[in-house]
Amino acid sequence: MKIQTLTERIKVANKERPADLVIKNAQIVDVFNGDIIHKDVAIVDGFIAGLGDYEGKKVMDAQGQYMAPSFIDSHVHIESSMVPPSEFAEVVIPHGVTTVITDPHEIGNVLGTDGLQFMLDDAKNLPMDFHFMLPSSVPATPFETSGAELQASDLHPFHADSQVLGLGEVMDYSSLQNADPGLLEKIVQTNQAGGYVDGHLAGLDEDAVNVYSSSGVQTDHECNTAEEALARLQRGMYVSIREGSAAKDLKALLPVVNEKNARRCLFCTDDKHIDDLLNEGSIDHHIRLASALGFNPITAIQMATINAAECYGLHHKGAIAPGYMADFLFFDDLHALNVTQVFKEGKEVAYQGKLVEELRSSFSSSPKITNSVHIPSLSKEQLRIPITESKKGNIIKINKNQIKTDHLIEEVEIESGFFQPSVSKDHMKLVVVERHHHTGNIGLGIVKGMGLQRGAIATTIAHDSHNIVALGTNDEDLEKAIQHLGGIGGGMTLFHEGKLLSSLPLPIAGLMSDQGYEKVAHQLLDIHKDLSTLGFTNDFNPFLTLSFLTLPVIPSLKLTDKGLYSTKEAKHISVSI
Amino acid sequence: MKIQTLTERIKVANKERPADLVIKNAQIVDVFNGDIIHKDVAIVDGFIAGLGDYEGKKVMDAQGQYMAPSFIDSHVHIESSMVPPSEFAEVVIPHGVTTVITDPHEIGNVLGTDGLQFMLDDAKNLPMDFHFMLPSSVPATPFETSGAELQASDLHPFHADSQVLGLGEVMDYSSLQNADPGLLEKIVQTNQAGGYVDGHLAGLDEDAVNVYSSSGVQTDHECNTAEEALARLQRGMYVSIREGSAAKDLKALLPVVNEKNARRCLFCTDDKHIDDLLNEGSIDHHIRLASALGFNPITAIQMATINAAECYGLHHKGAIAPGYMADFLFFDDLHALNVTQVFKEGKEVAYQGKLVEELRSSFSSSPKITNSVHIPSLSKEQLRIPITESKKGNIIKINKNQIKTDHLIEEVEIESGFFQPSVSKDHMKLVVVERHHHTGNIGLGIVKGMGLQRGAIATTIAHDSHNIVALGTNDEDLEKAIQHLGGIGGGMTLFHEGKLLSSLPLPIAGLMSDQGYEKVAHQLLDIHKDLSTLGFTNDFNPFLTLSFLTLPVIPSLKLTDKGLYSTKEAKHISVSI
């Protein structure tokens, strides 16, 4: 804040000078009192200067619409949308989101500090504020090969960046519990920089909450039950309620939220694909959903605005009040909550679901960002899974729409001593190919429950190291799908009978498109159509399921480039019994 | 936070090592959910490490008592207690207050940066945390002579002090409204230092609230009505509800507080004398009072703890939860709220209303702190008030227990052309003697409504410049009382028939005692007895009234060393009509 800016704001507040813009005749959501108030809103230089009776150079008649602070997504991995920040902004601004707290964990795993810097740069000069939390857990585990490692010393310089707000989701509970000095150094340096630390307490019990809370970790977005949420609230953590593409927690958690504790509850999307953002919305969707479940929509708006701002020390955000940024939106009905118009720093940025003007005509990225998929040529021999005379294999059993898997032991089809995929048994071959460092690592496994009938699918979105993961009924399609991803710099692809069905190139770190979001959404439609061609049922998202089959921090059986991993045994195991 | 400290805390949270202390069998006030919970509380190195089942080197059975975070006084001028921080701590800790946000505005007006430094130093190494707000308005007005001026450049170095949290109550509305660069520089530099800015919006309307809020001022403790409080809450200000020795606002403001907006409401004492603190308590008194008025005591405890911590960014305070400082207290009953035991950073500091051990045996202050009263010898001529033939004078009419005065014009007694005090007309002589810079300034006026029957009283506590103010029925007692204060380095005194009745020396800046609080309390008892001797009724506090008769920012007629001041005319006026 400068003296000149402050002077101007005071002169407007004091009615000595007209405001840049005055909003009249709005039903203002007062997030401090949980109420609706009726006053003129005076805006100057992107900030609100007064609530009362005001004159402005421009006057807007809100015609009785509701006016609320624009929304804050308190935890989102932009990479999961499959577009970079500048495109992501185009999609969510019309839904009323103008601030996100984002953790570039995915690109960090692929490209390290180069990835972080790309995200920071791409997020600049947009009518949306991206506050970054630095990835705390790269690599997430030692059980897979990631593209990069981020030590405390790598992260340290980023704390000086004004876009950086702290340390991202601390997910490595084992290291935290063991007071691993490398992790603690990351926390301590964040504290010293005045930053915040996010948590990630998937399925963890009260004892673990104590460990997290006592370490100064202040949020969790991984609660699945009201009981878990209460345990975290009681120990001083903010609970961020997630509705993403895969994880949908709002319905389960809402019963724990009441007028007394709502101040400690926020909303987030965490991971949400571009098509879901386009079709369903972002944080606006949370509010509609909560309202439909009988929750007070004004309390929900508080969770989407002032609560998130308070949690992250964003003192000038999340309210329509003097001294706050003029980031707000209009909507027609407290329950339907159709966002009709969005303003960022006093300027209209979206109207009736569309941006008022295009954000950025071109997009810049360097080869080190777009050339991240490095794979060797594969031979058929490398894809063989030997099975002993027991004929039995350790099999990953997926559960549709969950990221937890079960560990099955079943008899499998065998040919010349090697596993043979079987449509009738629903035993598919799963392949993970290391794609960062030319290690030549290939992990092989067997999956049940996907329902693939023919062909193969492959993707470079494979949490958290984002190696290539492929699923197929036959080695030819598997190999071609994998090679195709190498050729296009990563993405998603589907092959059948040796031929490409469709693909979505994601050349930015193998995670994000360098095309516009419309093109991505269009290609995703093609992909979903071709998934049906391969026999998938449409009651789950096979690519989403696939991308979590590589995540060894989630039970029970997973596959990494280092082989089949059992979380129960906490080690890699062989496929054959 | 250091890695070693964090490691130790994690090991205790994780039950690998025993806690230093475990509290069992307490009814814990959960300020996050507004609820009571039952868990063991594990403490290590002064912080809470876990809520659950714990073992400790020491175990305390709370025997079913309530356990709450200890209290935060969100705005207090320690000087008003008439003892320095180290003695103040002795008095309020047993009442459960272990953190204060304090503005050394009074000593700042007398001694400038030397005064601030004295307070910062005296507040160190105590089992109580003093967070300082730097005085923003020294001098408060140009209508009186203060001991010091504090410009932005004087305050700037103090922002680097870890005890300093921001800028104290911005009370000079006229300068703020006029965007005075000197004041704005103070605000901007506070912002740059990451600090907070307190407000002081006595009697100001919604337009003024807009000016304050848009300037980034975030609190007000001067609301007298529910309507005023709502206007501030709606504009994003925290409302600190005051119960002090003079101003008592809780009953009037409580109706505006509800479950939805309580998060933005705090408690403060502002100005409370040592005897009132001893007899009535501090923030504990607010909670009892609120509870007696039918308010939810748990909500009141939130206002006294987590709400204040959130308002001032004290992330590790105000809750009983892992990662929070182990500052807590016990009490027997949610409504009676008798504080039985107080802990600071895990150590018992008070038991049954008494400190467990004396805080400090000796007390250090330099001559520049204790030698602040400089007055010339006075002649009878200097105390004469000439009255013209109209025989009428502009008279200050006090209102008991209010700091606002009325402006009366009445016929007065005259002798040889000069005003003669009259007991029958209740017309007393009021004298203000400049005591900082040997200016020789003497202000003279007439007061009605005090009810003094004989003698004179005088004090160096005279807001905000703290010159000497004296009230008397005759010049001899007036002069002797004033001279006596010069001799003892300031304080309070009463004279009758040329003889000293009693006095309380306050040699620290003429505001605070260098003796123990017990002695001060004892001397105050003597003074109150002698006030009766002089004819005062005991339905108001004459010294308190006197100390605000010099404050020219409050309507209507006041007296400074520069003469009689009319707030309506915004200038000094003559006594004689």
PDB file of C-alpha atoms in Angstrom, chain A residues 1-3 6-7 9-11 13-16 30 32-34 37 39 48-51 54 173 176-179 181 184-185 187-188 191-192 196 206-207 210-211 213-215 230 233-236 238 259-261 263-264 296 302 306-307 310 315 321-324, chain B residues 1-3 6-7 9-11 13-16 30 32-34 37 39 48-51 54 173 176-179 181 184-185 187-188 191-192 196 206-207 210-211 213-215 230 233-236 238 259-261 263-264 296 302 306-307 310 315 321-324:
ATOM      1  CA  MET A   1       0.000   0.000   0.000  1.00  0.00           C
ATOM      2  CA  LYS A   2       1.250   3.447  -0.895  1.00  0.00           C
ATOM      3  CA  ILE A   3       0.387   6.781   0.665  1.00  0.00           C
ATOM      4  CA  LEU A   6      -4.454   5.380   0.534  1.00  0.00           C
ATOM      5  CA  THR A   7      -5.083   9.090   0.096  1.00  0.00           C
ATOM      6  CA  ARG A   9      -9.204   5.787  -1.159  1.00  0.00           C
ATOM      7  CA  ILE A  10      -9.803   8.033   1.844  1.00  0.00           C
ATOM      8  CA  LYS A  11     -10.985  10.899  -0.382  1.00  0.00           C
ATOM      9  CA  ALA A  13     -14.586   7.075   1.372  1.00  0.00           C
ATOM     10  CA  ASN A  14     -15.003  10.612   2.658  1.00  0.00           C
ATOM     11  CA  LYS A  15     -17.057  11.593  -0.423  1.00  0.00           C
ATOM     12  CA  GLU A  16     -14.666  14.325  -1.465  1.00  0.00           C
ATOM     13  CA  ASP A  30     -22.310  -9.476   4.696  1.00  0.00           C
ATOM     14  CA  PHE A  32     -19.087 -10.740   8.948  1.00  0.00           C
ATOM     15  CA  ASN A  33     -22.632 -10.901  10.259  1.00  0.00           C
ATOM     16  CA  GLY A  34     -23.934 -13.726   8.055  1.00  0.00           C
ATOM     17  CA  ILE A  37     -27.462  -5.714   3.727  1.00  0.00           C
ATOM     18  CA  LYS A  39     -26.007  -0.192   0.694  1.00  0.00           C
ATOM     19  CA  ILE A  48     -13.706  -0.952  -1.888  1.00  0.00           C
ATOM     20  CA  ALA A  49     -13.734   2.474  -0.231  1.00  0.00           C
ATOM     21  CA  GLY A  50     -17.146   2.637   1.371  1.00  0.00           C
ATOM     22  CA  LEU A  51     -20.552   1.151   2.088  1.00  0.00           C
ATOM     23  CA  TYR A  54     -22.061   7.173  -2.791  1.00  0.00           C
ATOM     24  CA  TYR A 173       3.202 -38.833   7.387  1.00  0.00           C
ATOM     25  CA  LEU A 176       6.650 -36.278   9.839  1.00  0.00           C
ATOM     26  CA  GLN A 177       6.021 -38.870  12.503  1.00  0.00           C
ATOM     27  CA  ASN A 178       9.707 -39.724  12.479  1.00  0.00           C
ATOM     28  CA  ALA A 179      10.616 -36.032  12.662  1.00  0.00           C
ATOM     29  CA  PRO A 181      15.051 -33.363   9.568  1.00  0.00           C
ATOM     30  CA  LEU A 184      11.114 -30.348   9.433  1.00  0.00           C
ATOM     31  CA  GLU A 185      13.538 -27.946   7.808  1.00  0.00           C
ATOM     32  CA  ILE A 187       8.346 -26.517   7.857  1.00  0.00           C
ATOM     33  CA  VAL A 188      10.675 -24.380   9.934  1.00  0.00           C
ATOM     34  CA  ASN A 191       7.492 -20.514   9.539  1.00  0.00           C
ATOM     35  CA  GLN A 192      10.464 -18.193   9.421  1.00  0.00           C
ATOM     36  CA  TYR A 196       1.429 -21.326   6.260  1.00  0.00           C
ATOM     37  CA  GLU A 206      -6.472 -38.727  16.060  1.00  0.00           C
ATOM     38  CA  ASP A 207      -2.922 -39.583  17.040  1.00  0.00           C
ATOM     39  CA  ASN A 210      -1.869 -34.538  17.024  1.00  0.00           C
ATOM     40  CA  VAL A 211       1.424 -35.031  15.198  1.00  0.00           C
ATOM     41  CA  SER A 213      -1.205 -30.087  14.490  1.00  0.00           C
ATOM     42  CA  SER A 214       1.674 -29.945  16.892  1.00  0.00           C
ATOM     43  CA  SER A 215       3.965 -29.422  13.891  1.00  0.00           C
ATOM     44  CA  LEU A 230     -14.328 -33.102  14.011  1.00  0.00           C
ATOM     45  CA  LEU A 233     -11.325 -29.078  14.063  1.00  0.00           C
ATOM     46  CA  GLN A 234     -10.915 -29.898  17.741  1.00  0.00           C
ATOM     47  CA  ARG A 235      -7.147 -29.817  17.287  1.00  0.00           C
ATOM     48  CA  GLY A 236      -7.122 -26.437  15.627  1.00  0.00           C
ATOM     49  CA  TYR A 238      -8.993 -25.810   9.297  1.00  0.00           C
ATOM     50  CA  GLU A 259     -22.816 -21.809  12.938  1.00  0.00           C
ATOM     51  CA  LYS A 260     -20.228 -22.133  15.703  1.00  0.00           C
ATOM     52  CA  ASN A 261     -17.442 -23.916  13.850  1.00  0.00           C
ATOM     53  CA  ARG A 263     -15.401 -20.258  10.572  1.00  0.00           C
ATOM     54  CA  ARG A 264     -12.828 -23.051  10.555  1.00  0.00           C
ATOM     55  CA  ASN A 296     -27.486 -22.111   4.973  1.00  0.00           C
ATOM     56  CA  GLN A 302     -18.569 -17.467   4.164  1.00  0.00           C
ATOM     57  CA  ILE A 306     -13.789 -14.838   4.324  1.00  0.00           C
ATOM     58  CA  ASN A 307     -12.985 -18.151   6.013  1.00  0.00           C
ATOM     59  CA  GLU A 310      -8.622 -15.696   7.246  1.00  0.00           C
ATOM     60  CA  HIS A 315      -6.371  -9.735   5.019  1.00  0.00           C
ATOM     61  CA  ALA A 321     -16.181  -3.983   2.949  1.00  0.00           C
ATOM     62  CA  PRO A 322     -13.975  -0.893   2.846  1.00  0.00           C
ATOM     63  CA  GLY A 323     -10.290  -1.732   2.572  1.00  0.00           C
ATOM     64  CA  TYR A 324     -11.030  -5.032   0.851  1.00  0.00           C
TER      65      TYR A 324
ATOM     66  CA  MET B   1      10.491 -22.463  15.963  1.00  0.00           C
ATOM     67  CA  LYS B   2      13.554 -24.648  15.799  1.00  0.00           C
ATOM     68  CA  ILE B   3      13.909 -28.142  14.355  1.00  0.00           C
ATOM     69  CA  LEU B   6       9.618 -29.356  16.744  1.00  0.00           C
ATOM     70  CA  THR B   7      11.215 -32.792  16.941  1.00  0.00           C
ATOM     71  CA  ARG B   9       7.013 -31.897  20.253  1.00  0.00           C
ATOM     72  CA  ILE B  10       6.397 -34.497  17.552  1.00  0.00           C
ATOM     73  CA  LYS B  11       7.920 -37.256  19.689  1.00  0.00           C
ATOM     74  CA  ALA B  13       2.554 -36.028  20.153  1.00  0.00           C
ATOM     75  CA  ASN B  14       3.473 -39.423  18.761  1.00  0.00           C
ATOM     76  CA  LYS B  15       3.760 -40.918  22.277  1.00  0.00           C
ATOM     77  CA  GLU B  16       7.384 -41.908  21.835  1.00  0.00           C
ATOM     78  CA  ASP B  30     -13.020 -26.226  22.611  1.00  0.00           C
ATOM     79  CA  PHE B  32     -13.086 -24.044  17.582  1.00  0.00           C
ATOM     80  CA  ASN B  33     -16.386 -25.862  17.959  1.00  0.00           C
ATOM     81  CA  GLY B  34     -17.836 -23.840  20.847  1.00  0.00           C
ATOM     82  CA  ILE B  37     -14.551 -31.914  25.225  1.00  0.00           C
ATOM     83  CA  LYS B  39      -9.363 -35.525  26.610  1.00  0.00           C
ATOM     84  CA  ILE B  48       0.543 -28.335  23.700  1.00  0.00           C
ATOM     85  CA  ALA B  49       1.556 -31.474  21.808  1.00  0.00           C
ATOM     86  CA  GLY B  50      -1.599 -33.549  21.832  1.00  0.00           C
ATOM     87  CA  LEU B  51      -5.202 -34.089  22.862  1.00  0.00           C
ATOM     88  CA  TYR B  54      -1.179 -39.381  27.106  1.00  0.00           C
ATOM     89  CA  TYR B 173      -9.979  11.409  12.866  1.00  0.00           C
ATOM     90  CA  LEU B 176      -7.168  10.643   8.867  1.00  0.00           C
ATOM     91  CA  GLN B 177     -10.113  12.220   7.070  1.00  0.00           C
ATOM     92  CA  ASN B 178      -7.778  14.818   5.610  1.00  0.00           C
ATOM     93  CA  ALA B 179      -5.320  12.096   4.584  1.00  0.00           C
ATOM     94  CA  PRO B 181       0.695  12.446   5.109  1.00  0.00           C
ATOM     95  CA  LEU B 184      -0.670   7.890   6.543  1.00  0.00           C
ATOM     96  CA  GLU B 185       3.061   7.275   6.650  1.00  0.00           C
ATOM     97  CA  ILE B 187      -0.125   3.426   8.674  1.00  0.00           C
ATOM     98  CA  VAL B 188       1.787   2.504   5.542  1.00  0.00           C
ATOM     99  CA  ASN B 191       1.543  -2.352   6.786  1.00  0.00           C
ATOM    100  CA  GLN B 192       4.984  -2.820   5.325  1.00  0.00           C
ATOM    101  CA  TYR B 196      -1.977  -4.302  12.441  1.00  0.00           C
ATOM    102  CA  GLU B 206     -20.911   5.333   9.287  1.00  0.00           C
ATOM    103  CA  ASP B 207     -19.116   7.737   6.972  1.00  0.00           C
ATOM    104  CA  ASN B 210     -15.765   3.961   5.897  1.00  0.00           C
ATOM    105  CA  VAL B 211     -12.767   6.276   6.168  1.00  0.00           C
ATOM    106  CA  SER B 213     -11.925   0.810   7.327  1.00  0.00           C
ATOM    107  CA  SER B 214     -10.736   1.848   3.911  1.00  0.00           C
ATOM    108  CA  SER B 215      -7.475   2.937   5.537  1.00  0.00           C
ATOM    109  CA  LEU B 230     -23.036  -3.175  13.813  1.00  0.00           C
ATOM    110  CA  LEU B 233     -18.784  -5.101  11.967  1.00  0.00           C
ATOM    111  CA  GLN B 234     -20.485  -4.662   8.590  1.00  0.00           C
ATOM    112  CA  ARG B 235     -17.441  -2.769   7.361  1.00  0.00           C
ATOM    113  CA  GLY B 236     -14.992  -5.438   8.402  1.00  0.00           C
ATOM    114  CA  TYR B 238     -13.343  -6.111  14.789  1.00  0.00           C
ATOM    115  CA  GLU B 259     -23.203 -16.976  17.010  1.00  0.00           C
ATOM    116  CA  LYS B 260     -22.628 -15.743  13.457  1.00  0.00           C
ATOM    117  CA  ASN B 261     -20.644 -12.578  14.140  1.00  0.00           C
ATOM    118  CA  ARG B 263     -15.863 -14.259  15.727  1.00  0.00           C
ATOM    119  CA  ARG B 264     -15.349 -10.556  14.978  1.00  0.00           C
ATOM    120  CA  ASN B 296     -23.404 -18.078  26.177  1.00  0.00           C
ATOM    121  CA  GLN B 302     -14.042 -17.439  22.464  1.00  0.00           C
ATOM    122  CA  ILE B 306      -9.229 -17.283  19.938  1.00  0.00           C
ATOM    123  CA  ASN B 307     -11.026 -14.258  18.493  1.00  0.00           C
ATOM    124  CA  GLU B 310      -7.068 -14.308  15.199  1.00  0.00           C
ATOM    125  CA  HIS B 315      -1.396 -17.983  15.473  1.00  0.00           C
ATOM    126  CA  ALA B 321      -4.918 -27.597  20.828  1.00  0.00           C
ATOM    127  CA  PRO B 322      -1.663 -29.105  19.578  1.00  0.00           C
ATOM    128  CA  GLY B 323       0.781 -26.493  18.339  1.00  0.00           C
ATOM    129  CA  TYR B 324      -0.693 -23.827  20.609  1.00  0.00           C
TER     130      TYR B 324
END
